[in-house]
Short mmCIF file of C-alpha atoms and ligand atoms in Angstrom, two decimals:
data_model
loop_
_atom_site.label_atom_id
_atom_site.label_comp_id
_atom_site.label_asym_id
_atom_site.label_seq_id
_atom_site.Cartn_x
_atom_site.Cartn_y
_atom_site.Cartn_z
CA MET A 1 83.02 107.46 73.52
CA ALA A 2 83.59 105.03 76.95
CA ARG A 3 86.58 105.36 78.91
CA ARG A 4 87.95 100.98 78.81
CA LEU A 5 89.09 99.89 82.86
CA PHE A 6 92.71 99.24 83.34
CA ILE A 7 93.91 97.42 86.11
CA ALA A 8 97.36 97.37 87.22
CA GLY A 9 99.57 96.12 89.51
CA ASN A 10 102.82 97.43 91.53
CA TRP A 11 104.82 94.86 92.59
CA LYS A 12 107.28 97.65 94.66
CA LEU A 13 110.43 96.14 96.27
CA HIS A 14 109.07 92.17 95.83
CA LYS A 15 109.96 89.42 94.09
CA GLY A 16 113.85 89.33 92.28
CA PRO A 17 114.03 87.82 88.54
CA GLU A 18 113.29 84.46 89.25
CA GLU A 19 109.90 84.74 91.76
CA ALA A 20 108.25 87.03 89.07
CA GLY A 21 109.12 84.67 86.55
CA ALA A 22 106.92 82.44 88.75
CA LEU A 23 104.58 84.83 88.96
CA ALA A 24 104.52 86.11 85.75
CA SER A 25 103.77 82.71 84.51
CA GLN A 26 100.02 81.28 86.82
CA LEU A 27 99.06 85.76 85.49
CA ALA A 28 99.61 84.38 81.97
CA ALA A 29 97.67 81.59 83.32
CA LYS A 30 94.74 83.21 84.83
CA LEU A 31 93.72 85.98 83.28
CA PRO A 32 92.06 86.99 80.47
CA THR A 33 93.56 86.78 76.98
CA ASP A 34 90.75 88.75 75.18
CA GLY A 35 91.27 92.95 75.32
CA ALA A 36 87.90 93.99 77.34
CA ILE A 37 90.33 95.56 79.24
CA ASP A 38 93.30 97.49 79.75
CA ILE A 39 96.21 94.99 82.55
CA ALA A 40 99.84 95.68 83.19
CA VAL A 41 102.35 94.62 86.24
CA PHE A 42 105.24 97.01 87.37
CA PRO A 43 108.04 94.65 88.88
CA PRO A 44 111.83 96.06 90.55
CA PHE A 45 113.58 96.74 87.34
CA ILE A 46 115.79 93.89 86.95
CA SER A 47 112.91 91.59 87.14
CA ILE A 48 111.56 93.29 84.18
CA PRO A 49 112.80 91.38 81.33
CA ALA A 50 111.82 88.15 83.40
CA ALA A 51 107.89 88.84 83.81
CA LEU A 52 108.80 90.19 79.95
CA ARG A 53 109.11 85.97 78.65
CA ALA A 54 106.17 85.01 81.24
CA LEU A 55 103.76 87.39 80.09
CA GLN A 56 105.34 86.74 76.08
CA GLY A 57 101.48 86.06 74.33
CA ALA A 58 99.48 87.62 77.08
CA ALA A 59 97.35 90.73 76.90
CA VAL A 60 99.40 92.07 80.08
CA ASP A 61 101.79 95.02 79.80
CA VAL A 62 105.22 95.97 81.21
CA GLY A 63 105.96 98.49 82.82
CA GLY A 64 108.70 100.19 85.46
CA GLN A 65 108.04 101.84 89.30
CA ASP A 66 109.97 105.01 88.41
CA LEU A 67 112.78 106.67 84.93
CA PHE A 68 114.71 109.43 85.89
CA ALA A 69 114.49 112.41 83.97
CA GLN A 70 117.35 112.29 81.92
CA SER A 71 118.61 109.74 79.72
CA GLU A 72 121.16 109.41 79.96
CA GLY A 73 124.65 110.63 82.09
CA ALA A 74 126.74 110.33 84.58
CA PHE A 75 123.69 109.26 87.27
CA THR A 76 124.30 106.35 89.20
CA SER A 77 121.78 103.76 89.77
CA ALA A 78 119.32 105.65 87.80
CA VAL A 79 117.58 103.86 84.86
CA SER A 80 115.97 106.38 82.44
CA GLY A 81 112.62 105.75 79.61
CA PRO A 82 114.58 105.26 76.84
CA MET A 83 116.57 102.07 78.84
CA LEU A 84 112.80 100.85 80.10
CA ARG A 85 111.59 100.78 76.35
CA GLN A 86 114.61 99.23 74.85
CA ALA A 87 114.14 96.74 77.70
CA GLY A 88 109.97 96.31 76.15
CA CYS A 89 107.99 98.51 78.63
CA ALA A 90 105.01 100.20 77.60
CA ARG A 91 104.31 101.81 80.98
CA VAL A 92 106.05 103.81 83.91
CA LEU A 93 104.57 104.88 86.68
CA VAL A 94 105.41 108.14 88.07
CA GLY A 95 105.45 110.02 91.14
CA HIS A 96 104.15 107.28 93.37
CA SER A 97 103.64 108.44 97.05
CA GLU A 98 106.88 106.08 97.79
CA ARG A 99 108.85 107.45 95.72
CA ARG A 100 107.52 111.22 96.94
CA SER A 101 107.43 110.29 100.91
CA LEU A 102 111.06 108.01 100.93
CA PHE A 103 113.35 108.85 98.22
CA GLY A 104 111.93 112.47 98.37
CA ASP A 105 110.38 113.21 94.66
CA THR A 106 109.53 117.03 94.73
CA ASP A 107 106.40 118.02 92.13
CA ALA A 108 109.21 119.40 89.90
CA ASP A 109 110.98 115.32 89.81
CA VAL A 110 107.30 114.36 89.10
CA SER A 111 107.18 117.06 86.26
CA ALA A 112 110.46 116.07 85.15
CA LYS A 113 109.50 112.65 84.79
CA LEU A 114 106.39 113.10 83.65
CA ARG A 115 107.62 114.72 80.07
CA ALA A 116 110.41 112.16 80.19
CA ALA A 117 108.65 109.45 80.27
CA LEU A 118 106.28 110.93 77.32
CA ASP A 119 109.39 111.47 75.37
CA ALA A 120 110.43 107.73 75.56
CA GLY A 121 107.71 106.72 73.99
CA LEU A 122 105.97 105.01 77.52
CA LEU A 123 102.82 105.59 79.41
CA PRO A 124 102.73 106.84 82.61
CA ILE A 125 100.54 106.51 85.48
CA LEU A 126 100.50 109.89 87.50
CA CYS A 127 99.84 108.86 90.97
CA VAL A 128 98.15 111.70 93.34
CA GLY A 129 97.07 111.51 96.58
CA GLU A 130 96.51 113.42 100.10
CA THR A 131 98.41 112.50 103.63
CA LEU A 132 95.63 111.79 106.11
CA GLU A 133 96.28 114.97 108.06
CA GLN A 134 95.95 116.53 104.54
CA ARG A 135 92.65 114.96 104.49
CA ASP A 136 91.37 115.91 107.73
CA ALA A 137 92.14 119.37 107.72
CA GLY A 138 89.79 119.04 104.84
CA ALA A 139 91.83 119.79 102.24
CA HIS A 140 92.35 116.91 99.66
CA VAL A 141 90.68 118.28 96.99
CA GLU A 142 93.61 120.96 96.69
CA VAL A 143 96.19 119.22 97.34
CA VAL A 144 94.95 116.87 94.32
CA GLN A 145 94.54 118.95 92.40
CA ALA A 146 98.15 121.34 93.15
CA GLN A 147 99.94 117.74 92.55
CA ILE A 148 98.34 117.67 88.94
CA ASP A 149 98.20 121.01 88.29
CA ALA A 150 102.53 120.77 88.61
CA ALA A 151 102.36 117.36 86.88
CA LEU A 152 100.69 118.15 84.13
CA ALA A 153 101.90 121.57 83.43
CA GLY A 154 102.96 122.69 80.41
CA LEU A 155 102.28 119.81 78.73
CA ALA A 156 99.62 120.38 75.79
CA PRO A 157 96.35 118.49 75.42
CA ASP A 158 97.46 116.06 73.15
CA GLN A 159 99.85 115.10 74.90
CA LEU A 160 97.72 113.87 78.13
CA SER A 161 95.54 111.20 76.20
CA GLY A 162 98.88 108.71 77.19
CA ILE A 163 98.45 109.94 80.85
CA THR A 164 96.49 107.68 83.11
CA LEU A 165 95.69 109.32 86.34
CA ALA A 166 95.32 107.03 89.75
CA TYR A 167 94.03 108.39 92.27
CA GLU A 168 95.46 107.18 95.71
CA PRO A 169 95.20 108.65 98.91
CA VAL A 170 98.11 107.88 100.78
CA TRP A 171 96.23 106.86 104.20
CA ALA A 172 95.03 103.99 102.45
CA ILE A 173 98.15 102.23 100.66
CA GLY A 174 99.86 99.22 102.05
CA THR A 175 97.49 100.11 105.59
CA GLY A 176 94.11 97.54 104.61
CA ARG A 177 92.12 101.12 105.39
CA THR A 178 89.62 101.62 101.99
CA ALA A 179 88.32 104.58 100.91
CA SER A 180 85.10 104.15 100.61
CA PRO A 181 83.85 104.42 97.01
CA ASP A 182 81.89 107.52 97.74
CA GLN A 183 84.61 109.23 99.10
CA ALA A 184 86.80 107.89 95.64
CA GLN A 185 83.71 108.46 93.67
CA ALA A 186 83.62 112.58 94.67
CA MET A 187 87.44 112.65 94.56
CA HIS A 188 87.69 111.28 91.45
CA ALA A 189 84.96 113.71 89.97
CA ALA A 190 86.45 116.71 91.73
CA ILE A 191 89.61 115.60 89.73
CA ARG A 192 87.56 114.64 85.99
CA ALA A 193 85.95 118.85 86.90
CA GLY A 194 89.85 119.97 87.64
CA LEU A 195 91.13 118.89 84.08
CA ALA A 196 87.95 120.04 81.95
CA ALA A 197 88.51 123.13 84.12
CA ARG A 198 92.15 123.74 82.77
CA PHE A 199 91.90 121.76 79.25
CA PRO A 200 89.73 121.15 75.83
CA ALA A 201 86.21 118.89 77.17
CA PHE A 202 87.81 115.27 75.74
CA VAL A 203 90.62 115.43 77.78
CA ALA A 204 88.24 115.32 80.81
CA GLN A 205 86.11 112.50 79.00
CA GLU A 206 88.86 110.99 78.07
CA THR A 207 91.41 110.19 80.54
CA ARG A 208 91.38 107.49 82.70
CA ILE A 209 91.80 108.29 86.83
CA GLN A 210 92.38 104.90 88.52
CA TYR A 211 92.14 104.28 91.92
CA GLY A 212 94.93 102.86 94.68
CA GLY A 213 94.47 101.58 97.98
CA SER A 214 93.99 98.71 99.66
CA VAL A 215 92.19 97.09 96.47
CA LYS A 216 91.54 93.30 96.89
CA PRO A 217 89.34 91.48 95.77
CA ALA A 218 86.29 91.40 98.83
CA ASN A 219 86.46 95.69 97.74
CA ALA A 220 87.02 95.98 93.80
CA ALA A 221 83.69 95.84 92.77
CA GLU A 222 82.30 98.37 94.30
CA LEU A 223 85.13 101.03 94.12
CA LEU A 224 84.68 100.22 90.46
CA ALA A 225 81.13 100.43 90.30
CA GLN A 226 81.99 104.16 90.49
CA PRO A 227 81.12 106.36 86.78
CA ASP A 228 84.24 108.36 87.07
CA ILE A 229 86.76 105.03 88.58
CA ASP A 230 87.98 103.42 85.65
CA GLY A 231 90.19 101.18 86.79
CA ALA A 232 92.72 99.92 89.84
CA LEU A 233 96.41 100.22 91.08
CA VAL A 234 96.96 97.41 92.78
CA GLY A 235 99.56 96.52 95.63
CA GLY A 236 100.50 93.80 97.80
CA ALA A 237 96.42 92.48 96.17
CA SER A 238 98.65 92.07 92.77
CA LEU A 239 101.24 89.57 93.99
CA ASP A 240 98.61 87.41 94.83
CA ALA A 241 98.03 85.97 91.61
CA ASP A 242 94.99 84.93 92.39
CA ALA A 243 93.85 87.67 93.99
CA PHE A 244 94.99 89.92 90.88
CA ALA A 245 92.94 87.66 89.16
CA ARG A 246 89.87 88.63 91.18
CA ILE A 247 89.95 91.88 90.38
CA VAL A 248 90.63 91.92 87.27
CA GLU A 249 87.19 89.83 86.69
CA ALA A 250 85.49 91.81 88.71
CA ALA A 251 86.91 95.36 86.03
CA GLU A 252 85.22 93.07 83.46
CA THR A 253 82.53 92.50 84.89
CA VAL A 254 81.02 96.22 84.40
CA SER A 255 79.54 97.76 81.95
CA ARG A 256 80.11 101.09 80.57
C1 PEP B 301 99.85 101.26 95.70
O1 PEP B 301 100.82 100.25 95.80
O2 PEP B 301 100.26 102.03 95.01
C2 PEP B 301 99.37 100.54 96.61
C3 PEP B 301 97.86 101.30 96.07
O3 PEP B 301 99.33 99.45 97.15
P1 PEP B 301 98.05 98.58 97.98
O4 PEP B 301 97.21 98.26 97.38
O5 PEP B 301 98.82 97.65 99.07
O6 PEP B 301 97.48 99.63 99.07
#
């Protein structure tokens, strides 16, 4: 069975409610509604309701950029999986490199958040990726595999069907530097081989692996044409409705 391509936009700390509503309205007007691929956007928490309102009737999911592993309690400022669901989110990012490096999310936190997302009925995108030093040391496959192993440990194969992986080399995020299609494909193939070695065959065949790291309209088609790249997690270019729509368009022309 062919894997449906999946394009997601991570708005990071951009777009308050008013601006998020405006961007989402532009996306609603520009993005296809044929459902040929999956599309999602991840606004800041506070802008989720505005984005959802503007995207009503559009074929675009809205998700949170993070979640806390506990459902409720004395955890000032935290947002939980059930709260995201209640707000109307279908998806959530887990383990983004900015969460890991700037907010101290450890592999154990990422694993707990992944479980919390699944328990809440959210579809997580699990982000993994190596630093430039790790790549230069030739340790990139090992590092990414260890991140995946830590996050997925103890999950049953059927729980993995709701999870999308996003390979995002840290050195390519927000830097304008993209992994070459060959570099990205090699890592995606290694990730898929790792899944095949650890889980029943259908998991490796069906799990979608997005690429993330300075994806733009100019490089999207080449990356998405790689056989193990099943979509993109887009940061900067997702803040421009036209650029994001062109990336979606590139995905729609990829035949699988
Ligand atoms: C990201 O935030 O996940 C990302 C890949 O950002 P950018 O596209 O800006 O590199």
